[in-house]
JSON list of C-alpha atoms in Angstrom, two decimals:
[
{"chain": "A", "resi": 143, "resn": "MET", "atom": "CA", "xyz": [110.51, 137.37, 101.83]},
{"chain": "A", "resi": 144, "resn": "LEU", "atom": "CA", "xyz": [108.68, 135.68, 98.98]},
{"chain": "A", "resi": 145, "resn": "VAL", "atom": "CA", "xyz": [110.77, 137.54, 96.40]},
{"chain": "A", "resi": 146, "resn": "ALA", "atom": "CA", "xyz": [113.93, 136.49, 98.27]},
{"chain": "A", "resi": 147, "resn": "SER", "atom": "CA", "xyz": [112.87, 132.86, 98.03]},
{"chain": "A", "resi": 148, "resn": "VAL", "atom": "CA", "xyz": [112.18, 133.21, 94.31]},
{"chain": "A", "resi": 149, "resn": "LEU", "atom": "CA", "xyz": [115.51, 134.92, 93.67]},
{"chain": "A", "resi": 150, "resn": "MET", "atom": "CA", "xyz": [117.38, 132.28, 95.66]},
{"chain": "A", "resi": 151, "resn": "THR", "atom": "CA", "xyz": [115.74, 129.57, 93.59]},
{"chain": "A", "resi": 152, "resn": "VAL", "atom": "CA", "xyz": [116.84, 131.33, 90.40]},
{"chain": "A", "resi": 153, "resn": "VAL", "atom": "CA", "xyz": [120.40, 131.66, 91.74]},
{"chain": "A", "resi": 154, "resn": "ALA", "atom": "CA", "xyz": [120.37, 127.99, 92.77]},
{"chain": "A", "resi": 155, "resn": "SER", "atom": "CA", "xyz": [119.24, 126.82, 89.33]},
{"chain": "A", "resi": 156, "resn": "THR", "atom": "CA", "xyz": [121.89, 128.98, 87.69]},
{"chain": "A", "resi": 157, "resn": "LEU", "atom": "CA", "xyz": [124.65, 127.61, 89.91]},
{"chain": "A", "resi": 158, "resn": "LEU", "atom": "CA", "xyz": [123.51, 124.03, 89.30]},
{"chain": "A", "resi": 159, "resn": "LYS", "atom": "CA", "xyz": [123.54, 124.53, 85.55]},
{"chain": "A", "resi": 160, "resn": "ILE", "atom": "CA", "xyz": [127.02, 126.05, 85.58]},
{"chain": "A", "resi": 161, "resn": "GLY", "atom": "CA", "xyz": [128.28, 123.44, 88.03]},
{"chain": "A", "resi": 162, "resn": "GLY", "atom": "CA", "xyz": [126.75, 120.61, 86.04]},
{"chain": "A", "resi": 163, "resn": "ARG", "atom": "CA", "xyz": [128.86, 121.58, 83.06]},
{"chain": "A", "resi": 164, "resn": "ALA", "atom": "CA", "xyz": [132.00, 120.88, 85.10]},
{"chain": "A", "resi": 165, "resn": "VAL", "atom": "CA", "xyz": [131.05, 117.29, 85.93]},
{"chain": "A", "resi": 166, "resn": "ASN", "atom": "CA", "xyz": [132.53, 114.52, 83.81]},
{"chain": "A", "resi": 167, "resn": "PHE", "atom": "CA", "xyz": [129.76, 112.19, 82.62]},
{"chain": "A", "resi": 168, "resn": "GLU", "atom": "CA", "xyz": [132.06, 109.27, 81.92]},
{"chain": "A", "resi": 169, "resn": "GLY", "atom": "CA", "xyz": [132.78, 106.45, 84.35]},
{"chain": "A", "resi": 170, "resn": "GLY", "atom": "CA", "xyz": [129.32, 105.39, 85.46]},
{"chain": "A", "resi": 171, "resn": "ILE", "atom": "CA", "xyz": [126.70, 106.59, 87.89]},
{"chain": "A", "resi": 172, "resn": "MET", "atom": "CA", "xyz": [128.99, 106.58, 90.94]},
{"chain": "A", "resi": 173, "resn": "ALA", "atom": "CA", "xyz": [131.57, 108.78, 89.21]},
{"chain": "A", "resi": 174, "resn": "ILE", "atom": "CA", "xyz": [128.83, 111.21, 88.22]},
{"chain": "A", "resi": 175, "resn": "ALA", "atom": "CA", "xyz": [127.41, 111.25, 91.77]},
{"chain": "A", "resi": 176, "resn": "ILE", "atom": "CA", "xyz": [130.85, 111.90, 93.25]},
{"chain": "A", "resi": 177, "resn": "GLY", "atom": "CA", "xyz": [131.36, 114.64, 90.67]},
{"chain": "A", "resi": 178, "resn": "TYR", "atom": "CA", "xyz": [128.13, 116.26, 91.76]},
{"chain": "A", "resi": 179, "resn": "MET", "atom": "CA", "xyz": [128.94, 115.97, 95.45]},
{"chain": "A", "resi": 180, "resn": "THR", "atom": "CA", "xyz": [132.39, 117.49, 95.05]},
{"chain": "A", "resi": 181, "resn": "THR", "atom": "CA", "xyz": [131.66, 120.39, 92.69]},
{"chain": "A", "resi": 182, "resn": "PRO", "atom": "CA", "xyz": [131.59, 123.65, 94.69]},
{"chain": "A", "resi": 183, "resn": "LEU", "atom": "CA", "xyz": [129.01, 125.34, 92.44]},
{"chain": "A", "resi": 184, "resn": "ILE", "atom": "CA", "xyz": [126.63, 122.41, 92.79]},
{"chain": "A", "resi": 185, "resn": "ILE", "atom": "CA", "xyz": [127.07, 122.32, 96.55]},
{"chain": "A", "resi": 186, "resn": "THR", "atom": "CA", "xyz": [126.42, 126.08, 96.70]},
{"chain": "A", "resi": 187, "resn": "GLY", "atom": "CA", "xyz": [123.38, 125.68, 94.43]},
{"chain": "A", "resi": 188, "resn": "PHE", "atom": "CA", "xyz": [121.90, 123.08, 96.78]},
{"chain": "A", "resi": 189, "resn": "ALA", "atom": "CA", "xyz": [122.60, 125.37, 99.75]},
{"chain": "A", "resi": 190, "resn": "PHE", "atom": "CA", "xyz": [120.67, 128.17, 98.02]},
{"chain": "A", "resi": 191, "resn": "TYR", "atom": "CA", "xyz": [117.79, 125.76, 97.37]},
{"chain": "A", "resi": 192, "resn": "ALA", "atom": "CA", "xyz": [117.78, 124.73, 101.03]},
{"chain": "A", "resi": 193, "resn": "LEU", "atom": "CA", "xyz": [117.73, 128.33, 102.23]},
{"chain": "A", "resi": 194, "resn": "ALA", "atom": "CA", "xyz": [115.00, 129.17, 99.72]},
{"chain": "A", "resi": 195, "resn": "ALA", "atom": "CA", "xyz": [112.96, 126.22, 101.02]},
{"chain": "A", "resi": 196, "resn": "PHE", "atom": "CA", "xyz": [113.13, 127.53, 104.58]},
{"chain": "A", "resi": 197, "resn": "ILE", "atom": "CA", "xyz": [112.02, 130.98, 103.43]},
{"chain": "A", "resi": 198, "resn": "TRP", "atom": "CA", "xyz": [109.28, 129.32, 101.34]},
{"chain": "A", "resi": 199, "resn": "ILE", "atom": "CA", "xyz": [107.99, 127.50, 104.43]},
{"chain": "A", "resi": 200, "resn": "TYR", "atom": "CA", "xyz": [107.95, 130.79, 106.34]},
{"chain": "A", "resi": 201, "resn": "CYS", "atom": "CA", "xyz": [105.98, 132.46, 103.54]},
{"chain": "A", "resi": 202, "resn": "LEU", "atom": "CA", "xyz": [103.51, 129.58, 103.47]},
{"chain": "A", "resi": 203, "resn": "SER", "atom": "CA", "xyz": [102.95, 130.00, 107.20]},
{"chain": "A", "resi": 204, "resn": "GLN", "atom": "CA", "xyz": [102.27, 133.74, 106.82]},
{"chain": "A", "resi": 205, "resn": "PHE", "atom": "CA", "xyz": [100.23, 133.98, 103.61]},
{"chain": "A", "resi": 206, "resn": "ASP", "atom": "CA", "xyz": [97.58, 132.05, 101.70]},
{"chain": "A", "resi": 207, "resn": "LEU", "atom": "CA", "xyz": [98.90, 129.08, 99.75]},
{"chain": "A", "resi": 208, "resn": "SER", "atom": "CA", "xyz": [97.21, 130.31, 96.58]},
{"chain": "A", "resi": 209, "resn": "TYR", "atom": "CA", "xyz": [98.92, 133.71, 96.92]},
{"chain": "A", "resi": 210, "resn": "VAL", "atom": "CA", "xyz": [102.41, 132.36, 97.60]},
{"chain": "A", "resi": 211, "resn": "THR", "atom": "CA", "xyz": [102.27, 129.75, 94.85]},
{"chain": "A", "resi": 212, "resn": "PHE", "atom": "CA", "xyz": [100.87, 132.09, 92.24]},
{"chain": "A", "resi": 213, "resn": "VAL", "atom": "CA", "xyz": [103.20, 135.00, 92.95]},
{"chain": "A", "resi": 214, "resn": "SER", "atom": "CA", "xyz": [106.19, 132.68, 92.85]},
{"chain": "A", "resi": 215, "resn": "SER", "atom": "CA", "xyz": [105.50, 132.17, 89.14]},
{"chain": "A", "resi": 216, "resn": "ILE", "atom": "CA", "xyz": [107.47, 135.40, 88.61]},
{"chain": "A", "resi": 217, "resn": "GLN", "atom": "CA", "xyz": [110.42, 133.01, 88.83]},
{"chain": "A", "resi": 218, "resn": "TYR", "atom": "CA", "xyz": [109.80, 132.10, 85.18]},
{"chain": "A", "resi": 219, "resn": "ILE", "atom": "CA", "xyz": [110.50, 135.68, 84.13]},
{"chain": "A", "resi": 220, "resn": "PHE", "atom": "CA", "xyz": [113.72, 135.82, 86.14]},
{"chain": "A", "resi": 221, "resn": "MET", "atom": "CA", "xyz": [114.85, 132.49, 84.68]},
{"chain": "A", "resi": 222, "resn": "ILE", "atom": "CA", "xyz": [114.35, 133.74, 81.15]},
{"chain": "A", "resi": 223, "resn": "LEU", "atom": "CA", "xyz": [116.41, 136.85, 81.93]},
{"chain": "A", "resi": 224, "resn": "VAL", "atom": "CA", "xyz": [119.20, 134.67, 83.36]},
{"chain": "A", "resi": 225, "resn": "SER", "atom": "CA", "xyz": [118.96, 132.38, 80.32]},
{"chain": "A", "resi": 226, "resn": "ILE", "atom": "CA", "xyz": [119.52, 135.35, 78.03]},
{"chain": "A", "resi": 227, "resn": "MET", "atom": "CA", "xyz": [122.11, 137.29, 80.02]},
{"chain": "A", "resi": 228, "resn": "ILE", "atom": "CA", "xyz": [124.27, 134.46, 81.38]},
{"chain": "A", "resi": 229, "resn": "PHE", "atom": "CA", "xyz": [123.74, 131.50, 79.06]},
{"chain": "A", "resi": 230, "resn": "HIS", "atom": "CA", "xyz": [123.05, 133.51, 75.86]},
{"chain": "A", "resi": 231, "resn": "GLU", "atom": "CA", "xyz": [120.03, 131.38, 75.03]},
{"chain": "A", "resi": 232, "resn": "GLN", "atom": "CA", "xyz": [117.63, 132.37, 72.29]},
{"chain": "A", "resi": 233, "resn": "ILE", "atom": "CA", "xyz": [114.06, 132.87, 73.52]},
{"chain": "A", "resi": 234, "resn": "SER", "atom": "CA", "xyz": [111.35, 132.39, 70.92]},
{"chain": "A", "resi": 235, "resn": "ALA", "atom": "CA", "xyz": [108.44, 134.75, 70.43]},
{"chain": "A", "resi": 236, "resn": "MET", "atom": "CA", "xyz": [106.13, 132.02, 71.72]},
{"chain": "A", "resi": 237, "resn": "LYS", "atom": "CA", "xyz": [108.06, 131.81, 75.00]},
{"chain": "A", "resi": 238, "resn": "TRP", "atom": "CA", "xyz": [107.94, 135.60, 75.37]},
{"chain": "A", "resi": 239, "resn": "ALA", "atom": "CA", "xyz": [104.19, 135.45, 74.77]},
{"chain": "A", "resi": 240, "resn": "GLY", "atom": "CA", "xyz": [103.91, 132.84, 77.51]},
{"chain": "A", "resi": 241, "resn": "CYS", "atom": "CA", "xyz": [105.81, 135.14, 79.88]},
{"chain": "A", "resi": 242, "resn": "VAL", "atom": "CA", "xyz": [103.46, 137.99, 79.07]},
{"chain": "A", "resi": 243, "resn": "PHE", "atom": "CA", "xyz": [100.46, 135.77, 79.86]},
{"chain": "A", "resi": 244, "resn": "ILE", "atom": "CA", "xyz": [102.05, 134.69, 83.13]},
{"chain": "A", "resi": 245, "resn": "MET", "atom": "CA", "xyz": [102.62, 138.30, 84.16]},
{"chain": "A", "resi": 246, "resn": "ILE", "atom": "CA", "xyz": [99.08, 139.28, 83.17]},
{"chain": "A", "resi": 247, "resn": "GLY", "atom": "CA", "xyz": [97.81, 136.37, 85.24]},
{"chain": "A", "resi": 248, "resn": "VAL", "atom": "CA", "xyz": [99.88, 137.43, 88.27]},
{"chain": "A", "resi": 249, "resn": "ILE", "atom": "CA", "xyz": [98.65, 141.03, 87.98]},
{"chain": "A", "resi": 250, "resn": "LEU", "atom": "CA", "xyz": [95.03, 139.91, 87.65]},
{"chain": "A", "resi": 251, "resn": "TRP", "atom": "CA", "xyz": [95.42, 137.50, 90.58]},
{"chain": "A", "resi": 252, "resn": "LEU", "atom": "CA", "xyz": [96.87, 140.23, 92.80]},
{"chain": "A", "resi": 253, "resn": "ARG", "atom": "CA", "xyz": [94.08, 142.66, 91.91]},
{"chain": "A", "resi": 254, "resn": "GLY", "atom": "CA", "xyz": [91.29, 140.10, 92.27]}
]
């Protein structure tokens, strides 16, 4: 269930980024807000976030807070993969090193 919540959060962020590109940022704050509220990808992204939040609450009720919060950091790895595969972003060696440290930390946390 925890992995499902993490994956839904990654999907939600991806949909919001794609949807945000479709919104026209001219015409003031109300026009932008209406653009956000009427863009299907943004609405779907928020729905994924809401569903992920309910799963997150369930996980918090079943497991230690420290476990759930720490293991959810795997989201960073998934987001980098999405950034590369979908958005064709360049990831620096320093960012990759950070990901390696995160994964080492998660592995050590799970074993400890």
